[in-house]
Amino acid sequence: MISVKGVFKQFGELEILKNISIDFHEHQTYAIVGASGSGKSTLLRMLNGLEVPSKGTITIYGHDIVQDLKFLETIRPKLAMVFQSFNLFEHFTALKNVMFALMKVKKITAAAAEQIAIAKLKEVGCDHRLHHYPSQLSGGEKQRVAIARALAMEPEILLFDEPTSALDPEMTAEVLQVIKKITLKNLTSILITHEMNFAKEVADTIVYMDQGQIIEISDTHTFFTNTQTERAKLFLKNMI
Ligand SMILES: Nc1ncnc2c1ncn2[C@@H]1O[C@H](COP(=O)(O)OP(=O)(O)O)[C@@H](O)[C@H]1O
Ligand SMILES: [Mg+2]
């Protein structure tokens, strides 16, 4: 479904990604783990065109999204991204935040968008917060609204970049529960997380990155019980 081949990324003199190759398959859940600064976010941002590789190719459904910008535009609404920092519009209510992209990108009427938005906010347990502004919501609620907004677009691929890193443990739990529910659906999810127990629970595959390289790609059970590389073993040891 998504194929990354020989990707490098340089920021000035710094080589941030070094020869990354990985295939992401449909209806699977991937957890990308690794120390901060290892290039996880840069890789994820490349999958929806927010960053462009210095070298290498990224194809989605066989189309090169680096070369074929027209295709990137058509596929982008199918790739939803959830950020650590929520990225909600502060001057819009929860409801309007979810409606906005629907109306703008999908060009549907306000009435239709409102119906979808309410349903999605209900799905994440935030339908009692429809008319609240982000400043009136808890961190967990903000992230659940952001997830509702992502789901409203009916994406095929969900990209999560440390969705709970800005949250306290209680809110982390409520957001992880929502994400778990979503990953059980027939979606392809790629999740950057430091929550190893959660990764163990929801991911089919663990991708371990270190210093701009993918060091290990293993099915989740293997990663945790029969870690293949010394570096990943050390990483896991330090996580406990
Ligand atoms: N736009 C940028 N310009 C310069 N350096 C960047 C930029 N984005 C990320 N980096 C650097 O790239 C490295 C990897 O960053 P990132 O992909 O965010 O890692 P991770 O998500 O694993 O913490 C970091 O050292 C970071 O400072
Ligand atoms: Mg990051």
PDB file of C-alpha atoms and ligand atoms in Angstrom:
ATOM      1  CA  MET A   1       0.000   0.000   0.000  1.00  0.00           C
ATOM      2  CA  ILE A   2       2.760   2.450   0.986  1.00  0.00           C
ATOM      3  CA  SER A   3       6.238   1.672  -0.180  1.00  0.00           C
ATOM      4  CA  VAL A   4       9.288   3.621   0.935  1.00  0.00           C
ATOM      5  CA  LYS A   5      12.473   2.853  -0.987  1.00  0.00           C
ATOM      6  CA  GLY A   6      15.981   4.105  -0.365  1.00  0.00           C
ATOM      7  CA  VAL A   7      14.832   7.327   1.260  1.00  0.00           C
ATOM      8  CA  PHE A   8      17.331   9.861   2.558  1.00  0.00           C
ATOM      9  CA  LYS A   9      16.571  13.222   4.127  1.00  0.00           C
ATOM     10  CA  GLN A  10      19.037  15.966   4.690  1.00  0.00           C
ATOM     11  CA  PHE A  11      18.467  19.203   6.562  1.00  0.00           C
ATOM     12  CA  GLY A  12      21.469  21.319   5.669  1.00  0.00           C
ATOM     13  CA  GLU A  13      24.525  19.284   6.611  1.00  0.00           C
ATOM     14  CA  LEU A  14      22.563  16.915   8.801  1.00  0.00           C
ATOM     15  CA  GLU A  15      21.490  13.575   7.425  1.00  0.00           C
ATOM     16  CA  ILE A  16      18.262  12.844   9.300  1.00  0.00           C
ATOM     17  CA  LEU A  17      17.114   9.762   7.396  1.00  0.00           C
ATOM     18  CA  LYS A  18      19.618   7.336   5.968  1.00  0.00           C
ATOM     19  CA  ASN A  19      18.480   4.843   3.404  1.00  0.00           C
ATOM     20  CA  ILE A  20      15.015   4.037   4.747  1.00  0.00           C
ATOM     21  CA  SER A  21      13.085   1.246   3.023  1.00  0.00           C
ATOM     22  CA  ILE A  22       9.843  -0.210   4.304  1.00  0.00           C
ATOM     23  CA  ASP A  23       6.511  -1.423   2.983  1.00  0.00           C
ATOM     24  CA  PHE A  24       3.332  -0.682   4.904  1.00  0.00           C
ATOM     25  CA  HIS A  25       0.558  -3.133   4.135  1.00  0.00           C
ATOM     26  CA  GLU A  26      -3.165  -2.561   4.112  1.00  0.00           C
ATOM     27  CA  HIS A  27      -5.284  -3.068   7.257  1.00  0.00           C
ATOM     28  CA  GLN A  28      -2.234  -3.407   9.464  1.00  0.00           C
ATOM     29  CA  THR A  29      -1.213  -1.379  12.490  1.00  0.00           C
ATOM     30  CA  TYR A  30       2.416  -0.303  12.764  1.00  0.00           C
ATOM     31  CA  ALA A  31       4.125   1.236  15.771  1.00  0.00           C
ATOM     32  CA  ILE A  32       7.264   3.240  15.087  1.00  0.00           C
ATOM     33  CA  VAL A  33       9.434   3.379  18.195  1.00  0.00           C
ATOM     34  CA  GLY A  34      12.869   4.722  19.009  1.00  0.00           C
ATOM     35  CA  ALA A  35      14.724   7.464  20.854  1.00  0.00           C
ATOM     36  CA  SER A  36      13.753  11.042  20.180  1.00  0.00           C
ATOM     37  CA  GLY A  37      15.705  12.585  17.349  1.00  0.00           C
ATOM     38  CA  SER A  38      15.902   9.267  15.502  1.00  0.00           C
ATOM     39  CA  GLY A  39      13.836  10.573  12.563  1.00  0.00           C
ATOM     40  CA  LYS A  40      10.419   9.055  13.340  1.00  0.00           C
ATOM     41  CA  SER A  41       8.405  12.227  12.775  1.00  0.00           C
ATOM     42  CA  THR A  42      10.321  13.105   9.629  1.00  0.00           C
ATOM     43  CA  LEU A  43       9.540   9.683   8.175  1.00  0.00           C
ATOM     44  CA  LEU A  44       5.856   9.915   9.106  1.00  0.00           C
ATOM     45  CA  ARG A  45       5.554  13.417   7.676  1.00  0.00           C
ATOM     46  CA  MET A  46       6.962  12.163   4.391  1.00  0.00           C
ATOM     47  CA  LEU A  47       4.158   9.671   4.018  1.00  0.00           C
ATOM     48  CA  ASN A  48       1.646  12.450   3.474  1.00  0.00           C
ATOM     49  CA  GLY A  49       3.920  14.823   1.629  1.00  0.00           C
ATOM     50  CA  LEU A  50       4.647  17.217   4.512  1.00  0.00           C
ATOM     51  CA  GLU A  51       8.346  16.503   3.977  1.00  0.00           C
ATOM     52  CA  VAL A  52      10.031  15.618   0.712  1.00  0.00           C
ATOM     53  CA  PRO A  53      12.879  13.089   0.566  1.00  0.00           C
ATOM     54  CA  SER A  54      16.303  14.292  -0.570  1.00  0.00           C
ATOM     55  CA  LYS A  55      16.648  10.965  -2.355  1.00  0.00           C
ATOM     56  CA  GLY A  56      14.542   7.820  -2.837  1.00  0.00           C
ATOM     57  CA  THR A  57      10.913   7.119  -3.634  1.00  0.00           C
ATOM     58  CA  ILE A  58       7.627   6.870  -1.772  1.00  0.00           C
ATOM     59  CA  THR A  59       4.715   5.255  -3.531  1.00  0.00           C
ATOM     60  CA  ILE A  60       1.142   4.884  -2.379  1.00  0.00           C
ATOM     61  CA  TYR A  61      -1.010   2.419  -4.297  1.00  0.00           C
ATOM     62  CA  GLY A  62       1.825   2.315  -6.807  1.00  0.00           C
ATOM     63  CA  HIS A  63       1.886   6.073  -7.449  1.00  0.00           C
ATOM     64  CA  ASP A  64       4.987   8.070  -6.697  1.00  0.00           C
ATOM     65  CA  ILE A  65       3.844  10.835  -4.340  1.00  0.00           C
ATOM     66  CA  VAL A  66       7.115  12.740  -4.668  1.00  0.00           C
ATOM     67  CA  GLN A  67       6.908  13.069  -8.453  1.00  0.00           C
ATOM     68  CA  ASP A  68       3.165  12.933  -9.007  1.00  0.00           C
ATOM     69  CA  LEU A  69       1.860  15.912  -7.051  1.00  0.00           C
ATOM     70  CA  LYS A  70      -1.523  15.609  -8.655  1.00  0.00           C
ATOM     71  CA  PHE A  71      -1.886  12.131  -7.212  1.00  0.00           C
ATOM     72  CA  LEU A  72      -0.636  13.394  -3.833  1.00  0.00           C
ATOM     73  CA  GLU A  73      -3.458  15.943  -3.831  1.00  0.00           C
ATOM     74  CA  THR A  74      -6.058  13.253  -4.504  1.00  0.00           C
ATOM     75  CA  ILE A  75      -4.694  10.801  -1.930  1.00  0.00           C
ATOM     76  CA  ARG A  76      -4.035  13.320   0.828  1.00  0.00           C
ATOM     77  CA  PRO A  77      -7.610  13.383   2.137  1.00  0.00           C
ATOM     78  CA  LYS A  78      -7.294   9.608   2.580  1.00  0.00           C
ATOM     79  CA  LEU A  79      -4.280  10.100   4.855  1.00  0.00           C
ATOM     80  CA  ALA A  80      -5.290  11.611   8.158  1.00  0.00           C
ATOM     81  CA  MET A  81      -2.734  12.768  10.673  1.00  0.00           C
ATOM     82  CA  VAL A  82      -3.049  13.231  14.430  1.00  0.00           C
ATOM     83  CA  PHE A  83      -0.328  15.297  16.123  1.00  0.00           C
ATOM     84  CA  GLN A  84       1.033  15.496  19.643  1.00  0.00           C
ATOM     85  CA  SER A  85      -0.053  19.140  19.820  1.00  0.00           C
ATOM     86  CA  PHE A  86      -3.667  18.561  18.630  1.00  0.00           C
ATOM     87  CA  ASN A  87      -3.528  21.345  15.992  1.00  0.00           C
ATOM     88  CA  LEU A  88      -7.137  22.414  16.525  1.00  0.00           C
ATOM     89  CA  PHE A  89      -8.397  25.808  15.436  1.00  0.00           C
ATOM     90  CA  GLU A  90      -8.688  27.791  18.670  1.00  0.00           C
ATOM     91  CA  HIS A  91     -11.437  30.072  17.347  1.00  0.00           C
ATOM     92  CA  PHE A  92     -13.676  27.163  16.291  1.00  0.00           C
ATOM     93  CA  THR A  93     -15.813  24.995  18.554  1.00  0.00           C
ATOM     94  CA  ALA A  94     -15.199  21.249  18.696  1.00  0.00           C
ATOM     95  CA  LEU A  95     -18.058  20.738  16.255  1.00  0.00           C
ATOM     96  CA  LYS A  96     -16.779  23.365  13.824  1.00  0.00           C
ATOM     97  CA  ASN A  97     -13.265  21.958  14.029  1.00  0.00           C
ATOM     98  CA  VAL A  98     -14.553  18.626  12.763  1.00  0.00           C
ATOM     99  CA  MET A  99     -16.913  20.174  10.199  1.00  0.00           C
ATOM    100  CA  PHE A 100     -14.359  22.526   8.710  1.00  0.00           C
ATOM    101  CA  ALA A 101     -12.168  20.119   6.724  1.00  0.00           C
ATOM    102  CA  LEU A 102     -15.218  18.149   5.639  1.00  0.00           C
ATOM    103  CA  MET A 103     -16.783  21.205   4.042  1.00  0.00           C
ATOM    104  CA  LYS A 104     -13.537  22.545   2.643  1.00  0.00           C
ATOM    105  CA  VAL A 105     -12.031  19.343   1.281  1.00  0.00           C
ATOM    106  CA  LYS A 106     -15.083  17.208   0.627  1.00  0.00           C
ATOM    107  CA  LYS A 107     -17.223  20.164  -0.444  1.00  0.00           C
ATOM    108  CA  ILE A 108     -20.285  18.934   1.386  1.00  0.00           C
ATOM    109  CA  THR A 109     -22.994  21.135   2.865  1.00  0.00           C
ATOM    110  CA  ALA A 110     -22.846  22.446   6.415  1.00  0.00           C
ATOM    111  CA  ALA A 111     -25.879  20.367   7.368  1.00  0.00           C
ATOM    112  CA  ALA A 112     -24.320  17.144   6.077  1.00  0.00           C
ATOM    113  CA  ALA A 113     -20.970  17.983   7.658  1.00  0.00           C
ATOM    114  CA  GLU A 114     -22.641  18.662  10.987  1.00  0.00           C
ATOM    115  CA  GLN A 115     -24.301  15.260  10.988  1.00  0.00           C
ATOM    116  CA  ILE A 116     -21.040  13.461  10.286  1.00  0.00           C
ATOM    117  CA  ALA A 117     -19.174  15.589  12.827  1.00  0.00           C
ATOM    118  CA  ILE A 118     -21.667  14.850  15.592  1.00  0.00           C
ATOM    119  CA  ALA A 119     -21.481  11.128  14.860  1.00  0.00           C
ATOM    120  CA  LYS A 120     -17.675  11.135  14.961  1.00  0.00           C
ATOM    121  CA  LEU A 121     -17.552  13.219  18.145  1.00  0.00           C
ATOM    122  CA  LYS A 122     -19.895  10.705  19.673  1.00  0.00           C
ATOM    123  CA  GLU A 123     -17.642   7.870  18.598  1.00  0.00           C
ATOM    124  CA  VAL A 124     -14.747   9.411  20.563  1.00  0.00           C
ATOM    125  CA  GLY A 125     -16.965  10.237  23.535  1.00  0.00           C
ATOM    126  CA  CYS A 126     -16.975  14.009  23.045  1.00  0.00           C
ATOM    127  CA  ASP A 127     -20.549  14.644  21.955  1.00  0.00           C
ATOM    128  CA  HIS A 128     -21.158  16.499  25.225  1.00  0.00           C
ATOM    129  CA  ARG A 129     -18.525  19.056  24.151  1.00  0.00           C
ATOM    130  CA  LEU A 130     -19.852  20.062  20.723  1.00  0.00           C
ATOM    131  CA  HIS A 131     -19.984  23.784  21.410  1.00  0.00           C
ATOM    132  CA  HIS A 132     -16.874  24.059  23.551  1.00  0.00           C
ATOM    133  CA  TYR A 133     -13.779  25.821  22.249  1.00  0.00           C
ATOM    134  CA  PRO A 134     -10.376  24.099  22.521  1.00  0.00           C
ATOM    135  CA  SER A 135      -9.413  26.349  25.449  1.00  0.00           C
ATOM    136  CA  GLN A 136     -12.413  24.943  27.340  1.00  0.00           C
ATOM    137  CA  LEU A 137     -11.422  21.310  26.749  1.00  0.00           C
ATOM    138  CA  SER A 138      -9.027  19.052  28.634  1.00  0.00           C
ATOM    139  CA  GLY A 139      -5.978  17.766  26.773  1.00  0.00           C
ATOM    140  CA  GLY A 140      -7.589  14.362  26.400  1.00  0.00           C
ATOM    141  CA  GLU A 141     -10.749  15.910  24.991  1.00  0.00           C
ATOM    142  CA  LYS A 142      -8.756  18.040  22.578  1.00  0.00           C
ATOM    143  CA  GLN A 143      -6.967  14.988  21.276  1.00  0.00           C
ATOM    144  CA  ARG A 144     -10.213  13.069  20.959  1.00  0.00           C
ATOM    145  CA  VAL A 145     -11.704  15.964  18.955  1.00  0.00           C
ATOM    146  CA  ALA A 146      -8.610  15.879  16.736  1.00  0.00           C
ATOM    147  CA  ILE A 147      -9.145  12.146  16.255  1.00  0.00           C
ATOM    148  CA  ALA A 148     -12.829  12.726  15.423  1.00  0.00           C
ATOM    149  CA  ARG A 149     -11.731  15.282  12.850  1.00  0.00           C
ATOM    150  CA  ALA A 150      -9.348  12.761  11.319  1.00  0.00           C
ATOM    151  CA  LEU A 151     -12.007  10.017  11.271  1.00  0.00           C
ATOM    152  CA  ALA A 152     -14.624  12.318   9.730  1.00  0.00           C
ATOM    153  CA  MET A 153     -12.563  12.404   6.541  1.00  0.00           C
ATOM    154  CA  GLU A 154     -13.016   8.650   6.243  1.00  0.00           C
ATOM    155  CA  PRO A 155      -9.303   8.063   5.829  1.00  0.00           C
ATOM    156  CA  GLU A 156      -7.747   4.836   4.649  1.00  0.00           C
ATOM    157  CA  ILE A 157      -4.505   5.538   6.438  1.00  0.00           C
ATOM    158  CA  LEU A 158      -4.158   7.088   9.882  1.00  0.00           C
ATOM    159  CA  LEU A 159      -0.871   8.601  10.962  1.00  0.00           C
ATOM    160  CA  PHE A 160      -0.369   9.320  14.658  1.00  0.00           C
ATOM    161  CA  ASP A 161       2.669  11.250  15.872  1.00  0.00           C
ATOM    162  CA  GLU A 162       2.994  10.722  19.639  1.00  0.00           C
ATOM    163  CA  PRO A 163      -0.696  11.398  20.213  1.00  0.00           C
ATOM    164  CA  THR A 164      -0.417  11.087  23.996  1.00  0.00           C
ATOM    165  CA  SER A 165       2.959  12.659  24.717  1.00  0.00           C
ATOM    166  CA  ALA A 166       1.403  15.955  25.828  1.00  0.00           C
ATOM    167  CA  LEU A 167      -1.103  14.268  28.151  1.00  0.00           C
ATOM    168  CA  ASP A 168      -1.084  13.188  31.771  1.00  0.00           C
ATOM    169  CA  PRO A 169      -1.559   9.460  32.515  1.00  0.00           C
ATOM    170  CA  GLU A 170      -5.311   9.586  32.997  1.00  0.00           C
ATOM    171  CA  MET A 171      -5.913  11.414  29.738  1.00  0.00           C
ATOM    172  CA  THR A 172      -3.396   9.208  28.003  1.00  0.00           C
ATOM    173  CA  ALA A 173      -5.486   6.194  28.954  1.00  0.00           C
ATOM    174  CA  GLU A 174      -8.715   7.656  27.551  1.00  0.00           C
ATOM    175  CA  VAL A 175      -7.047   8.650  24.274  1.00  0.00           C
ATOM    176  CA  LEU A 176      -5.315   5.279  23.897  1.00  0.00           C
ATOM    177  CA  GLN A 177      -8.636   3.577  24.385  1.00  0.00           C
ATOM    178  CA  VAL A 178     -10.102   5.572  21.497  1.00  0.00           C
ATOM    179  CA  ILE A 179      -7.100   4.836  19.291  1.00  0.00           C
ATOM    180  CA  LYS A 180      -7.362   1.160  20.129  1.00  0.00           C
ATOM    181  CA  LYS A 181     -10.980   1.133  19.018  1.00  0.00           C
ATOM    182  CA  ILE A 182     -10.017   2.746  15.723  1.00  0.00           C
ATOM    183  CA  THR A 183      -7.133   0.404  14.991  1.00  0.00           C
ATOM    184  CA  LEU A 184      -9.501  -2.529  15.287  1.00  0.00           C
ATOM    185  CA  LYS A 185     -11.318  -1.232  12.216  1.00  0.00           C
ATOM    186  CA  ASN A 186     -10.206  -2.004   8.715  1.00  0.00           C
ATOM    187  CA  LEU A 187      -7.769   0.863   8.543  1.00  0.00           C
ATOM    188  CA  THR A 188      -4.057   1.089   8.088  1.00  0.00           C
ATOM    189  CA  SER A 189      -2.540   2.864  11.068  1.00  0.00           C
ATOM    190  CA  ILE A 190       1.003   4.050  11.598  1.00  0.00           C
ATOM    191  CA  LEU A 191       1.636   5.237  15.113  1.00  0.00           C
ATOM    192  CA  ILE A 192       4.698   6.820  16.677  1.00  0.00           C
ATOM    193  CA  THR A 193       4.601   6.144  20.387  1.00  0.00           C
ATOM    194  CA  HIS A 194       6.681   5.824  23.526  1.00  0.00           C
ATOM    195  CA  GLU A 195       3.935   3.760  25.165  1.00  0.00           C
ATOM    196  CA  MET A 196       5.460   0.320  24.786  1.00  0.00           C
ATOM    197  CA  ASN A 197       2.597  -1.504  26.456  1.00  0.00           C
ATOM    198  CA  PHE A 198       0.185   0.139  24.081  1.00  0.00           C
ATOM    199  CA  ALA A 199       2.370  -0.679  21.077  1.00  0.00           C
ATOM    200  CA  LYS A 200       2.432  -4.278  22.256  1.00  0.00           C
ATOM    201  CA  GLU A 201      -1.330  -4.309  22.536  1.00  0.00           C
ATOM    202  CA  VAL A 202      -2.389  -2.709  19.238  1.00  0.00           C
ATOM    203  CA  ALA A 203       0.439  -3.035  16.728  1.00  0.00           C
ATOM    204  CA  ASP A 204       0.875  -5.906  14.295  1.00  0.00           C
ATOM    205  CA  THR A 205       4.384  -4.767  13.489  1.00  0.00           C
ATOM    206  CA  ILE A 206       7.017  -2.778  15.374  1.00  0.00           C
ATOM    207  CA  VAL A 207       9.429  -0.575  13.482  1.00  0.00           C
ATOM    208  CA  TYR A 208      12.441   0.380  15.574  1.00  0.00           C
ATOM    209  CA  MET A 209      14.440   3.419  14.446  1.00  0.00           C
ATOM    210  CA  ASP A 210      17.766   4.713  15.649  1.00  0.00           C
ATOM    211  CA  GLN A 211      19.843   7.601  14.298  1.00  0.00           C
ATOM    212  CA  GLY A 212      17.965   7.954  11.042  1.00  0.00           C
ATOM    213  CA  GLN A 213      17.847   4.273  10.203  1.00  0.00           C
ATOM    214  CA  ILE A 214      15.367   1.465  10.583  1.00  0.00           C
ATOM    215  CA  ILE A 215      17.204  -1.057  12.705  1.00  0.00           C
ATOM    216  CA  GLU A 216      14.465  -3.629  13.119  1.00  0.00           C
ATOM    217  CA  ILE A 217      11.074  -4.438  11.618  1.00  0.00           C
ATOM    218  CA  SER A 218       9.459  -7.329  13.466  1.00  0.00           C
ATOM    219  CA  ASP A 219       6.027  -8.647  14.169  1.00  0.00           C
ATOM    220  CA  THR A 220       5.055  -7.382  17.585  1.00  0.00           C
ATOM    221  CA  HIS A 221       5.349 -10.649  19.440  1.00  0.00           C
ATOM    222  CA  THR A 222       8.833 -11.267  18.068  1.00  0.00           C
ATOM    223  CA  PHE A 223       9.949  -7.727  18.817  1.00  0.00           C
ATOM    224  CA  PHE A 224       9.113  -8.030  22.480  1.00  0.00           C
ATOM    225  CA  THR A 225       9.971 -11.666  23.095  1.00  0.00           C
ATOM    226  CA  ASN A 226      12.795 -12.336  20.680  1.00  0.00           C
ATOM    227  CA  THR A 227      14.314  -8.963  19.872  1.00  0.00           C
ATOM    228  CA  GLN A 228      16.635  -9.365  16.908  1.00  0.00           C
ATOM    229  CA  THR A 229      19.157  -6.559  17.293  1.00  0.00           C
ATOM    230  CA  GLU A 230      21.374  -5.483  20.186  1.00  0.00           C
ATOM    231  CA  ARG A 231      20.349  -1.858  19.718  1.00  0.00           C
ATOM    232  CA  ALA A 232      16.649  -2.634  20.034  1.00  0.00           C
ATOM    233  CA  LYS A 233      17.362  -4.805  23.086  1.00  0.00           C
ATOM    234  CA  LEU A 234      19.176  -1.907  24.730  1.00  0.00           C
ATOM    235  CA  PHE A 235      16.357   0.470  23.802  1.00  0.00           C
ATOM    236  CA  LEU A 236      13.759  -1.805  25.383  1.00  0.00           C
ATOM    237  CA  LYS A 237      15.887  -2.295  28.475  1.00  0.00           C
ATOM    238  CA  ASN A 238      16.140   1.463  28.941  1.00  0.00           C
ATOM    239  CA  MET A 239      12.394   1.916  28.466  1.00  0.00           C
ATOM    240  CA  ILE A 240      11.559  -0.122  31.527  1.00  0.00           C
TER     241      ILE A 240
HETATM  242  N1  LIG B   1      12.817  21.080   9.584  1.00  0.00           N
HETATM  243  C1  LIG B   1      13.944  20.668  10.169  1.00  0.00           C
HETATM  244  N2  LIG B   1      15.092  21.357  10.021  1.00  0.00           N
HETATM  245  C2  LIG B   1      16.236  20.939  10.601  1.00  0.00           C
HETATM  246  N3  LIG B   1      16.331  19.840  11.369  1.00  0.00           N
HETATM  247  C3  LIG B   1      15.222  19.132  11.584  1.00  0.00           C
HETATM  248  C4  LIG B   1      13.965  19.499  10.994  1.00  0.00           C
HETATM  249  N4  LIG B   1      13.033  18.585  11.378  1.00  0.00           N
HETATM  250  C5  LIG B   1      13.681  17.710  12.156  1.00  0.00           C
HETATM  251  N5  LIG B   1      14.975  18.018  12.280  1.00  0.00           N
HETATM  252  C6  LIG B   1      15.987  17.268  13.037  1.00  0.00           C
HETATM  253  O1  LIG B   1      15.943  15.936  12.605  1.00  0.00           O
HETATM  254  C7  LIG B   1      16.181  15.026  13.657  1.00  0.00           C
HETATM  255  C8  LIG B   1      15.074  13.997  13.690  1.00  0.00           C
HETATM  256  O2  LIG B   1      13.881  14.649  14.024  1.00  0.00           O
HETATM  257  P1  LIG B   1      12.492  13.907  14.132  1.00  0.00           P
HETATM  258  O3  LIG B   1      12.143  13.295  12.832  1.00  0.00           O
HETATM  259  O4  LIG B   1      11.549  14.914  14.681  1.00  0.00           O
HETATM  260  O5  LIG B   1      12.821  12.759  15.191  1.00  0.00           O
HETATM  261  P2  LIG B   1      11.860  12.006  16.202  1.00  0.00           P
HETATM  262  O6  LIG B   1      10.446  12.219  15.765  1.00  0.00           O
HETATM  263  O7  LIG B   1      12.312  10.581  16.153  1.00  0.00           O
HETATM  264  O8  LIG B   1      12.122  12.616  17.546  1.00  0.00           O
HETATM  265  C9  LIG B   1      16.286  15.855  14.900  1.00  0.00           C
HETATM  266  O9  LIG B   1      17.635  15.998  15.211  1.00  0.00           O
HETATM  267  C10 LIG B   1      15.687  17.177  14.507  1.00  0.00           C
HETATM  268  O10 LIG B   1      16.260  18.221  15.235  1.00  0.00           O
HETATM  269 MG    MG B   2       8.895  13.123  16.732  1.00  0.00          MG
END
